[in-house]
GROMACS .gro file of N, CA and C in nm:
model
  417
    1MET      N    1   0.591   1.832  -0.571
    1MET     CA    2   0.671   1.812  -0.584
    1MET      C    3   0.788   1.766  -0.421
    2THR      N    4   0.879   1.668  -0.461
    2THR     CA    5   0.936   1.677  -0.341
    2THR      C    6   1.098   1.720  -0.343
    3ALA      N    7   1.173   1.747  -0.218
    3ALA     CA    8   1.300   1.861  -0.300
    3ALA      C    9   1.403   1.773  -0.389
    4ASP      N   10   1.396   1.617  -0.420
    4ASP     CA   11   1.505   1.541  -0.507
    4ASP      C   12   1.444   1.566  -0.685
    5GLY      N   13   1.257   1.656  -0.665
    5GLY     CA   14   1.256   1.635  -0.824
    5GLY      C   15   1.164   1.543  -0.769
    6GLY      N   16   1.128   1.448  -0.695
    6GLY     CA   17   1.035   1.343  -0.721
    6GLY      C   18   0.877   1.440  -0.714
    7SER      N   19   0.765   1.346  -0.715
    7SER     CA   20   0.657   1.389  -0.681
    7SER      C   21   0.572   1.353  -0.597
    8ARG      N   22   0.456   1.399  -0.542
    8ARG     CA   23   0.396   1.323  -0.420
    8ARG      C   24   0.275   1.394  -0.429
    9VAL      N   25   0.188   1.284  -0.373
    9VAL     CA   26   0.024   1.308  -0.322
    9VAL      C   27  -0.006   1.282  -0.161
   10THR      N   28  -0.096   1.352  -0.156
   10THR     CA   29  -0.150   1.307  -0.025
   10THR      C   30  -0.344   1.272  -0.003
   11LEU      N   31  -0.390   1.214   0.039
   11LEU     CA   32  -0.542   1.185   0.042
   11LEU      C   33  -0.563   1.108   0.198
   12THR      N   34  -0.654   1.194   0.219
   12THR     CA   35  -0.715   1.175   0.335
   12THR      C   36  -0.892   1.144   0.316
   13GLY      N   37  -0.951   1.039   0.342
   13GLY     CA   38  -1.028   0.964   0.343
   13GLY      C   39  -1.108   0.875   0.446
   14ALA      N   40  -1.224   0.841   0.458
   14ALA     CA   41  -1.267   0.711   0.539
   14ALA      C   42  -1.208   0.592   0.451
   15ALA      N   43  -1.208   0.491   0.557
   15ALA     CA   44  -1.174   0.355   0.540
   15ALA      C   45  -1.306   0.251   0.437
   16GLU      N   46  -1.330   0.333   0.315
   16GLU     CA   47  -1.412   0.297   0.228
   16GLU      C   48  -1.360   0.254   0.118
   17LEU      N   49  -1.427   0.172   0.038
   17LEU     CA   50  -1.390   0.097  -0.081
   17LEU      C   51  -1.373   0.256  -0.185
   18ASP      N   52  -1.416   0.323  -0.214
   18ASP     CA   53  -1.385   0.428  -0.292
   18ASP      C   54  -1.287   0.523  -0.262
   19PHE      N   55  -1.241   0.504  -0.153
   19PHE     CA   56  -1.075   0.559  -0.065
   19PHE      C   57  -0.966   0.475  -0.184
   20VAL      N   58  -1.016   0.300  -0.211
   20VAL     CA   59  -0.909   0.247  -0.241
   20VAL      C   60  -0.939   0.299  -0.435
   21ASP      N   61  -1.036   0.329  -0.470
   21ASP     CA   62  -1.029   0.387  -0.582
   21ASP      C   63  -0.925   0.500  -0.639
   22ARG      N   64  -0.951   0.619  -0.519
   22ARG     CA   65  -0.911   0.722  -0.523
   22ARG      C   66  -0.712   0.707  -0.517
   23VAL      N   67  -0.667   0.629  -0.391
   23VAL     CA   68  -0.539   0.588  -0.412
   23VAL      C   69  -0.476   0.536  -0.540
   24LEU      N   70  -0.601   0.445  -0.593
   24LEU     CA   71  -0.533   0.385  -0.727
   24LEU      C   72  -0.474   0.509  -0.868
   25THR      N   73  -0.624   0.583  -0.856
   25THR     CA   74  -0.610   0.691  -0.941
   25THR      C   75  -0.522   0.809  -0.882
   26ALA      N   76  -0.485   0.790  -0.800
   26ALA     CA   77  -0.394   0.902  -0.810
   26ALA      C   78  -0.221   0.855  -0.788
   27LEU      N   79  -0.245   0.723  -0.778
   27LEU     CA   80  -0.096   0.661  -0.802
   27LEU      C   81  -0.112   0.682  -1.009
   28GLU      N   82  -0.179   0.632  -1.020
   28GLU     CA   83  -0.164   0.652  -1.164
   28GLU      C   84  -0.115   0.761  -1.247
   29GLU      N   85  -0.185   0.876  -1.165
   29GLU     CA   86  -0.137   1.013  -1.230
   29GLU      C   87  -0.010   1.049  -1.168
   30LEU      N   88   0.059   0.995  -1.027
   30LEU     CA   89   0.219   1.028  -1.029
   30LEU      C   90   0.262   0.929  -1.125
   31PHE      N   91   0.233   0.817  -1.173
   31PHE     CA   92   0.293   0.712  -1.246
   31PHE      C   93   0.323   0.845  -1.424
   32GLN      N   94   0.201   0.867  -1.416
   32GLN     CA   95   0.212   0.944  -1.582
   32GLN      C   96   0.294   1.085  -1.528
   33GLY      N   97   0.326   1.165  -1.446
   33GLY     CA   98   0.445   1.222  -1.393
   33GLY      C   99   0.586   1.187  -1.413
   34ALA      N  100   0.584   1.057  -1.378
   34ALA     CA  101   0.724   1.034  -1.348
   34ALA      C  102   0.808   0.985  -1.486
   35GLY      N  103   0.767   0.965  -1.571
   35GLY     CA  104   0.863   0.978  -1.731
   35GLY      C  105   0.909   0.825  -1.710
   36ASP      N  106   1.012   0.839  -1.684
   36ASP     CA  107   1.042   0.709  -1.730
   36ASP      C  108   1.044   0.538  -1.631
   37LEU      N  109   0.974   0.498  -1.612
   37LEU     CA  110   0.919   0.413  -1.509
   37LEU      C  111   0.897   0.283  -1.568
   38THR      N  112   0.958   0.198  -1.495
   38THR     CA  113   0.968   0.045  -1.603
   38THR      C  114   0.801  -0.012  -1.586
   39ASP      N  115   0.761  -0.038  -1.662
   39ASP     CA  116   0.668  -0.180  -1.671
   39ASP      C  117   0.646  -0.212  -1.549
   40GLU      N  118   0.747  -0.326  -1.488
   40GLU     CA  119   0.782  -0.405  -1.400
   40GLU      C  120   0.714  -0.312  -1.300
   41ASP      N  121   0.840  -0.192  -1.266
   41ASP     CA  122   0.769  -0.106  -1.135
   41ASP      C  123   0.645  -0.056  -1.087
   42ARG      N  124   0.599   0.012  -1.234
   42ARG     CA  125   0.431   0.031  -1.219
   42ARG      C  126   0.338  -0.080  -1.160
   43THR      N  127   0.399  -0.193  -1.239
   43THR     CA  128   0.313  -0.304  -1.227
   43THR      C  129   0.271  -0.329  -1.046
   44PHE      N  130   0.381  -0.363  -1.066
   44PHE     CA  131   0.411  -0.426  -0.905
   44PHE      C  132   0.410  -0.371  -0.781
   45PHE      N  133   0.473  -0.225  -0.821
   45PHE     CA  134   0.413  -0.127  -0.729
   45PHE      C  135   0.228  -0.070  -0.652
   46SER      N  136   0.161  -0.089  -0.800
   46SER     CA  137   0.022  -0.059  -0.809
   46SER      C  138  -0.025  -0.195  -0.745
   47LEU      N  139   0.010  -0.311  -0.766
   47LEU     CA  140  -0.050  -0.480  -0.671
   47LEU      C  141  -0.019  -0.399  -0.546
   48ALA      N  142   0.082  -0.393  -0.483
   48ALA     CA  143   0.136  -0.372  -0.372
   48ALA      C  144   0.006  -0.321  -0.295
   49VAL      N  145   0.031  -0.186  -0.373
   49VAL     CA  146  -0.059  -0.085  -0.270
   49VAL      C  147  -0.205  -0.098  -0.328
   50SER      N  148  -0.234  -0.193  -0.358
   50SER     CA  149  -0.406  -0.199  -0.403
   50SER      C  150  -0.415  -0.302  -0.274
   51GLU      N  151  -0.333  -0.403  -0.250
   51GLU     CA  152  -0.358  -0.535  -0.162
   51GLU      C  153  -0.334  -0.424  -0.013
   52ILE      N  154  -0.294  -0.379   0.014
   52ILE     CA  155  -0.243  -0.315   0.144
   52ILE      C  156  -0.354  -0.203   0.171
   53ILE      N  157  -0.393  -0.111   0.112
   53ILE     CA  158  -0.472  -0.014   0.104
   53ILE      C  159  -0.635  -0.111   0.155
   54THR      N  160  -0.658  -0.220   0.008
   54THR     CA  161  -0.776  -0.266   0.042
   54THR      C  162  -0.819  -0.345   0.160
   55ASN      N  163  -0.663  -0.426   0.196
   55ASN     CA  164  -0.659  -0.427   0.358
   55ASN      C  165  -0.705  -0.371   0.449
   56ILE      N  166  -0.614  -0.281   0.455
   56ILE     CA  167  -0.749  -0.158   0.524
   56ILE      C  168  -0.859  -0.194   0.562
   57VAL      N  169  -0.899  -0.124   0.435
   57VAL     CA  170  -1.043  -0.069   0.444
   57VAL      C  171  -1.124  -0.222   0.472
   58MET      N  172  -1.075  -0.309   0.400
   58MET     CA  173  -1.192  -0.432   0.411
   58MET      C  174  -1.217  -0.476   0.592
   59HIS      N  175  -1.040  -0.506   0.614
   59HIS     CA  176  -1.023  -0.583   0.783
   59HIS      C  177  -1.054  -0.419   0.894
   60SER      N  178  -1.050  -0.328   0.821
   60SER     CA  179  -1.122  -0.217   0.951
   60SER      C  180  -1.232  -0.233   0.922
   61ASN      N  181  -1.310  -0.266   0.853
   61ASN     CA  182  -1.517  -0.272   0.822
   61ASN      C  183  -1.494  -0.425   0.908
   62CYS      N  184  -1.460  -0.489   0.852
   62CYS     CA  185  -1.427  -0.612   0.936
   62CYS      C  186  -1.447  -0.673   1.075
   63GLN      N  187  -1.364  -0.557   1.125
   63GLN     CA  188  -1.315  -0.564   1.271
   63GLN      C  189  -1.424  -0.500   1.354
   64GLY      N  190  -1.562  -0.390   1.257
   64GLY     CA  191  -1.646  -0.308   1.345
   64GLY      C  192  -1.613  -0.178   1.339
   65ASP      N  193  -1.531  -0.146   1.304
   65ASP     CA  194  -1.478  -0.007   1.361
   65ASP      C  195  -1.506   0.100   1.260
   66ALA      N  196  -1.602   0.168   1.321
   66ALA     CA  197  -1.711   0.256   1.217
   66ALA      C  198  -1.626   0.399   1.239
   67GLY      N  199  -1.650   0.414   1.117
   67GLY     CA  200  -1.524   0.616   1.086
   67GLY      C  201  -1.409   0.583   1.095
   68VAL      N  202  -1.321   0.488   1.079
   68VAL     CA  203  -1.171   0.467   1.038
   68VAL      C  204  -1.192   0.578   0.915
   69THR      N  205  -1.033   0.607   0.963
   69THR     CA  206  -1.009   0.713   0.911
   69THR      C  207  -0.887   0.677   0.854
   70VAL      N  208  -0.836   0.690   0.691
   70VAL     CA  209  -0.690   0.683   0.654
   70VAL      C  210  -0.597   0.804   0.562
   71THR      N  211  -0.500   0.761   0.583
   71THR     CA  212  -0.417   0.881   0.515
   71THR      C  213  -0.340   0.834   0.426
   72ALA      N  214  -0.309   0.833   0.338
   72ALA     CA  215  -0.275   0.774   0.226
   72ALA      C  216  -0.121   0.918   0.141
   73ASP      N  217  -0.001   0.845   0.183
   73ASP     CA  218   0.118   0.964   0.101
   73ASP      C  219   0.228   0.885   0.081
   74LEU      N  220   0.152   0.930  -0.106
   74LEU     CA  221   0.227   0.844  -0.192
   74LEU      C  222   0.351   0.931  -0.253
   75THR      N  223   0.478   0.871  -0.253
   75THR     CA  224   0.598   0.912  -0.343
   75THR      C  225   0.647   0.861  -0.468
   76VAL      N  226   0.672   0.934  -0.535
   76VAL     CA  227   0.743   0.885  -0.659
   76VAL      C  228   0.899   0.999  -0.664
   77ASP      N  229   1.015   0.903  -0.669
   77ASP     CA  230   1.174   1.000  -0.713
   77ASP      C  231   1.183   0.953  -0.794
   78ALA      N  232   1.328   0.956  -0.805
   78ALA     CA  233   1.421   0.937  -0.884
   78ALA      C  234   1.504   0.761  -0.826
   79ALA      N  235   1.447   0.742  -0.633
   79ALA     CA  236   1.555   0.687  -0.668
   79ALA      C  237   1.402   0.530  -0.610
   80ALA      N  238   1.304   0.554  -0.611
   80ALA     CA  239   1.204   0.470  -0.513
   80ALA      C  240   1.071   0.541  -0.549
   81LEU      N  241   0.981   0.405  -0.589
   81LEU     CA  242   0.835   0.454  -0.494
   81LEU      C  243   0.760   0.398  -0.358
   82SER      N  244   0.724   0.512  -0.355
   82SER     CA  245   0.655   0.457  -0.130
   82SER      C  246   0.501   0.484  -0.106
   83ALA      N  247   0.488   0.408   0.016
   83ALA     CA  248   0.385   0.480   0.016
   83ALA      C  249   0.352   0.460   0.151
   84ARG      N  250   0.303   0.548   0.215
   84ARG     CA  251   0.301   0.537   0.394
   84ARG      C  252   0.114   0.565   0.371
   85PHE      N  253   0.081   0.443   0.460
   85PHE     CA  254  -0.119   0.467   0.487
   85PHE      C  255  -0.077   0.445   0.659
   86GLN      N  256  -0.139   0.544   0.707
   86GLN     CA  257  -0.167   0.583   0.856
   86GLN      C  258  -0.324   0.494   0.858
   87ASP      N  259  -0.362   0.512   0.963
   87ASP     CA  260  -0.533   0.464   1.004
   87ASP      C  261  -0.560   0.496   1.179
   88ASP      N  262  -0.614   0.516   1.185
   88ASP     CA  263  -0.684   0.532   1.301
   88ASP      C  264  -0.782   0.397   1.371
   89ALA      N  265  -0.719   0.282   1.326
   89ALA     CA  266  -0.844   0.124   1.381
   89ALA      C  267  -0.792   0.157   1.485
   90ALA      N  268  -0.884   0.005   1.550
   90ALA     CA  269  -0.834  -0.051   1.674
   90ALA      C  270  -0.707  -0.128   1.643
   91PRO      N  271  -0.577  -0.134   1.769
   91PRO     CA  272  -0.460  -0.198   1.670
   91PRO      C  273  -0.509  -0.340   1.668
   92VAL      N  274  -0.429  -0.392   1.613
   92VAL     CA  275  -0.451  -0.546   1.550
   92VAL      C  276  -0.259  -0.576   1.523
   93THR      N  277  -0.241  -0.693   1.612
   93THR     CA  278  -0.077  -0.687   1.602
   93THR      C  279  -0.101  -0.803   1.409
   94ILE      N  280   0.066  -0.774   1.357
   94ILE     CA  281  -0.009  -0.886   1.225
   94ILE      C  282   0.151  -0.899   1.209
   95ALA      N  283   0.167  -1.003   1.210
   95ALA     CA  284   0.290  -1.122   1.191
   95ALA      C  285   0.332  -1.127   1.028
   96LEU      N  286   0.431  -0.950   0.987
   96LEU     CA  287   0.373  -0.975   0.845
   96LEU      C  288   0.551  -1.080   0.810
   97HIS      N  289   0.651  -1.180   0.896
   97HIS     CA  290   0.723  -1.224   0.867
   97HIS      C  291   0.651  -1.431   0.872
   98GLU      N  292   0.517  -1.395   0.856
   98GLU     CA  293   0.429  -1.506   0.876
   98GLU      C  294   0.360  -1.508   0.706
   99ALA      N  295   0.396  -1.416   0.659
   99ALA     CA  296   0.290  -1.388   0.504
   99ALA      C  297   0.352  -1.506   0.419
  100GLU      N  298   0.289  -1.592   0.364
  100GLU     CA  299   0.330  -1.663   0.266
  100GLU      C  300   0.173  -1.667   0.189
  101LEU      N  301   0.212  -1.730   0.065
  101LEU     CA  302   0.105  -1.789  -0.042
  101LEU      C  303   0.028  -1.867   0.040
  102PRO      N  304  -0.113  -1.905   0.004
  102PRO     CA  305  -0.157  -2.006   0.073
  102PRO      C  306  -0.136  -2.095  -0.053
  103GLU      N  307  -0.221  -2.216  -0.012
  103GLU     CA  308  -0.226  -2.308  -0.118
  103GLU      C  309  -0.318  -2.271  -0.214
  104GLU      N  310  -0.323  -2.333  -0.326
  104GLU     CA  311  -0.361  -2.290  -0.480
  104GLU      C  312  -0.530  -2.292  -0.490
  105LEU      N  313  -0.593  -2.305  -0.427
  105LEU     CA  314  -0.711  -2.352  -0.404
  105LEU      C  315  -0.747  -2.181  -0.332
  106ALA      N  316  -0.687  -2.190  -0.245
  106ALA     CA  317  -0.756  -2.094  -0.139
  106ALA      C  318  -0.804  -1.914  -0.173
  107GLU      N  319  -0.957  -1.875  -0.119
  107GLU     CA  320  -0.944  -1.787  -0.210
  107GLU      C  321  -0.946  -1.659  -0.118
  108SER      N  322  -0.878  -1.652  -0.024
  108SER     CA  323  -0.812  -1.504   0.006
  108SER      C  324  -0.702  -1.548   0.114
  109GLY      N  325  -0.640  -1.466   0.190
  109GLY     CA  326  -0.519  -1.459   0.229
  109GLY      C  327  -0.375  -1.474   0.168
  110ARG      N  328  -0.370  -1.419   0.017
  110ARG     CA  329  -0.222  -1.424  -0.091
  110ARG      C  330  -0.183  -1.223  -0.065
  111GLY      N  331  -0.276  -1.105  -0.009
  111GLY     CA  332  -0.225  -1.010  -0.048
  111GLY      C  333  -0.095  -0.942   0.054
  112LEU      N  334  -0.093  -0.987   0.168
  112LEU     CA  335   0.047  -0.955   0.248
  112LEU      C  336   0.129  -1.006   0.202
  113ALA      N  337   0.159  -1.180   0.145
  113ALA     CA  338   0.240  -1.242   0.082
  113ALA      C  339   0.290  -1.161  -0.075
  114ILE      N  340   0.212  -1.126  -0.182
  114ILE     CA  341   0.262  -1.071  -0.287
  114ILE      C  342   0.269  -0.914  -0.243
  115ALA      N  343   0.184  -0.861  -0.078
  115ALA     CA  344   0.318  -0.739  -0.152
  115ALA      C  345   0.425  -0.701  -0.124
  116LYS      N  346   0.483  -0.836   0.013
  116LYS     CA  347   0.604  -0.860   0.053
  116LYS      C  348   0.616  -0.902  -0.147
  117MET      N  349   0.635  -0.992  -0.180
  117MET     CA  350   0.699  -1.004  -0.265
  117MET      C  351   0.736  -0.901  -0.387
  118ALA      N  352   0.641  -0.842  -0.439
  118ALA     CA  353   0.608  -0.680  -0.514
  118ALA      C  354   0.748  -0.565  -0.446
  119LEU      N  355   0.745  -0.591  -0.323
  119LEU     CA  356   0.830  -0.466  -0.260
  119LEU      C  357   1.003  -0.485  -0.181
  120ASP      N  358   1.078  -0.376  -0.160
  120ASP     CA  359   1.140  -0.431  -0.137
  120ASP      C  360   1.171  -0.410   0.017
  121GLN      N  361   1.052  -0.302   0.064
  121GLN     CA  362   1.020  -0.248   0.226
  121GLN      C  363   0.880  -0.282   0.236
  122LEU      N  364   0.859  -0.365   0.326
  122LEU     CA  365   0.662  -0.366   0.356
  122LEU      C  366   0.677  -0.342   0.509
  123SER      N  367   0.657  -0.259   0.580
  123SER     CA  368   0.702  -0.273   0.753
  123SER      C  369   0.500  -0.191   0.822
  124HIS      N  370   0.494  -0.258   0.881
  124HIS     CA  371   0.325  -0.243   0.984
  124HIS      C  372   0.389  -0.182   1.127
  125GLU      N  373   0.385  -0.080   1.160
  125GLU     CA  374   0.347  -0.055   1.303
  125GLU      C  375   0.253  -0.033   1.384
  126VAL      N  376   0.205  -0.040   1.468
  126VAL     CA  377   0.088  -0.014   1.531
  126VAL      C  378   0.124   0.089   1.666
  127ASN      N  379   0.054   0.188   1.670
  127ASN     CA  380   0.046   0.312   1.726
  127ASN      C  381  -0.064   0.408   1.746
  128ASN      N  382  -0.173   0.429   1.815
  128ASN     CA  383  -0.253   0.507   1.803
  128ASN      C  384  -0.325   0.505   1.646
  129GLY      N  385  -0.358   0.347   1.596
  129GLY     CA  386  -0.375   0.338   1.497
  129GLY      C  387  -0.301   0.230   1.408
  130HIS      N  388  -0.257   0.233   1.304
  130HIS     CA  389  -0.180   0.160   1.220
  130HIS      C  390  -0.111   0.230   1.102
  131THR      N  391   0.024   0.239   1.073
  131THR     CA  392   0.136   0.288   1.003
  131THR      C  393   0.181   0.136   0.909
  132TRP      N  394   0.152   0.151   0.797
  132TRP     CA  395   0.190   0.067   0.682
  132TRP      C  396   0.283   0.178   0.575
  133THR      N  397   0.402   0.081   0.574
  133THR     CA  398   0.507   0.188   0.447
  133THR      C  399   0.581   0.070   0.362
  134LEU      N  400   0.551   0.126   0.248
  134LEU     CA  401   0.573   0.054   0.088
  134LEU      C  402   0.691   0.061   0.052
  135VAL      N  403   0.792   0.025  -0.004
  135VAL     CA  404   0.944   0.060  -0.082
  135VAL      C  405   0.933  -0.038  -0.147
  136ARG      N  406   0.942   0.073  -0.313
  136ARG     CA  407   1.017  -0.046  -0.377
  136ARG      C  408   1.131   0.052  -0.523
  137ARG      N  409   1.276  -0.015  -0.436
  137ARG     CA  410   1.368   0.084  -0.489
  137ARG      C  411   1.285   0.095  -0.722
  138ARG      N  412   1.369   0.176  -0.746
  138ARG     CA  413   1.353   0.123  -0.916
  138ARG      C  414   1.431   0.077  -0.987
  139ARG      N  415   1.380  -0.033  -1.046
  139ARG     CA  416   1.519  -0.112  -1.137
  139ARG      C  417   1.542   0.026  -1.258
   0.00000   0.00000   0.00000
C-alpha cells in the first residue's frame, strides 16, 4: 500500500515472455483491489503496459542482449495508474515524439503509438539501461 492509500507491486525478472505474463497478472490483481476503476482506465492502461513490456522483452532479445533484467513497478492510487519499467539492456535511442500508427496493413510498429494514445504521460530515458514511465490519470 502507498502513503495515499493506493496499491503498489514491484516485480523483477529476466526479459522473457513469461515476465510479460507476470506483469499483466500483477496489474490485474492491482485492479481488483482498486475498486472503482472505470473499464476505460483498465483497458487503456493494460493495453499500454502490455505494449511497452512486450517491446522491452522483444527488442532486448532482438538486440542480442543476453541476460537483460527488468524491474516493473506498478501503482494504482486515487489519482492515477502508473508503471515504471527499468532494464539493463544496451542503450538504444527511441524517438517517442515520432511514434505514430503505421499504414493499415502494416504488421508491426503500432505499440508505441497505441501506448501514447492510451496514456497521459509516456517517457523513455536512457541511463545505464532504459527507464520507461507510463501514467494514466483516472477518469
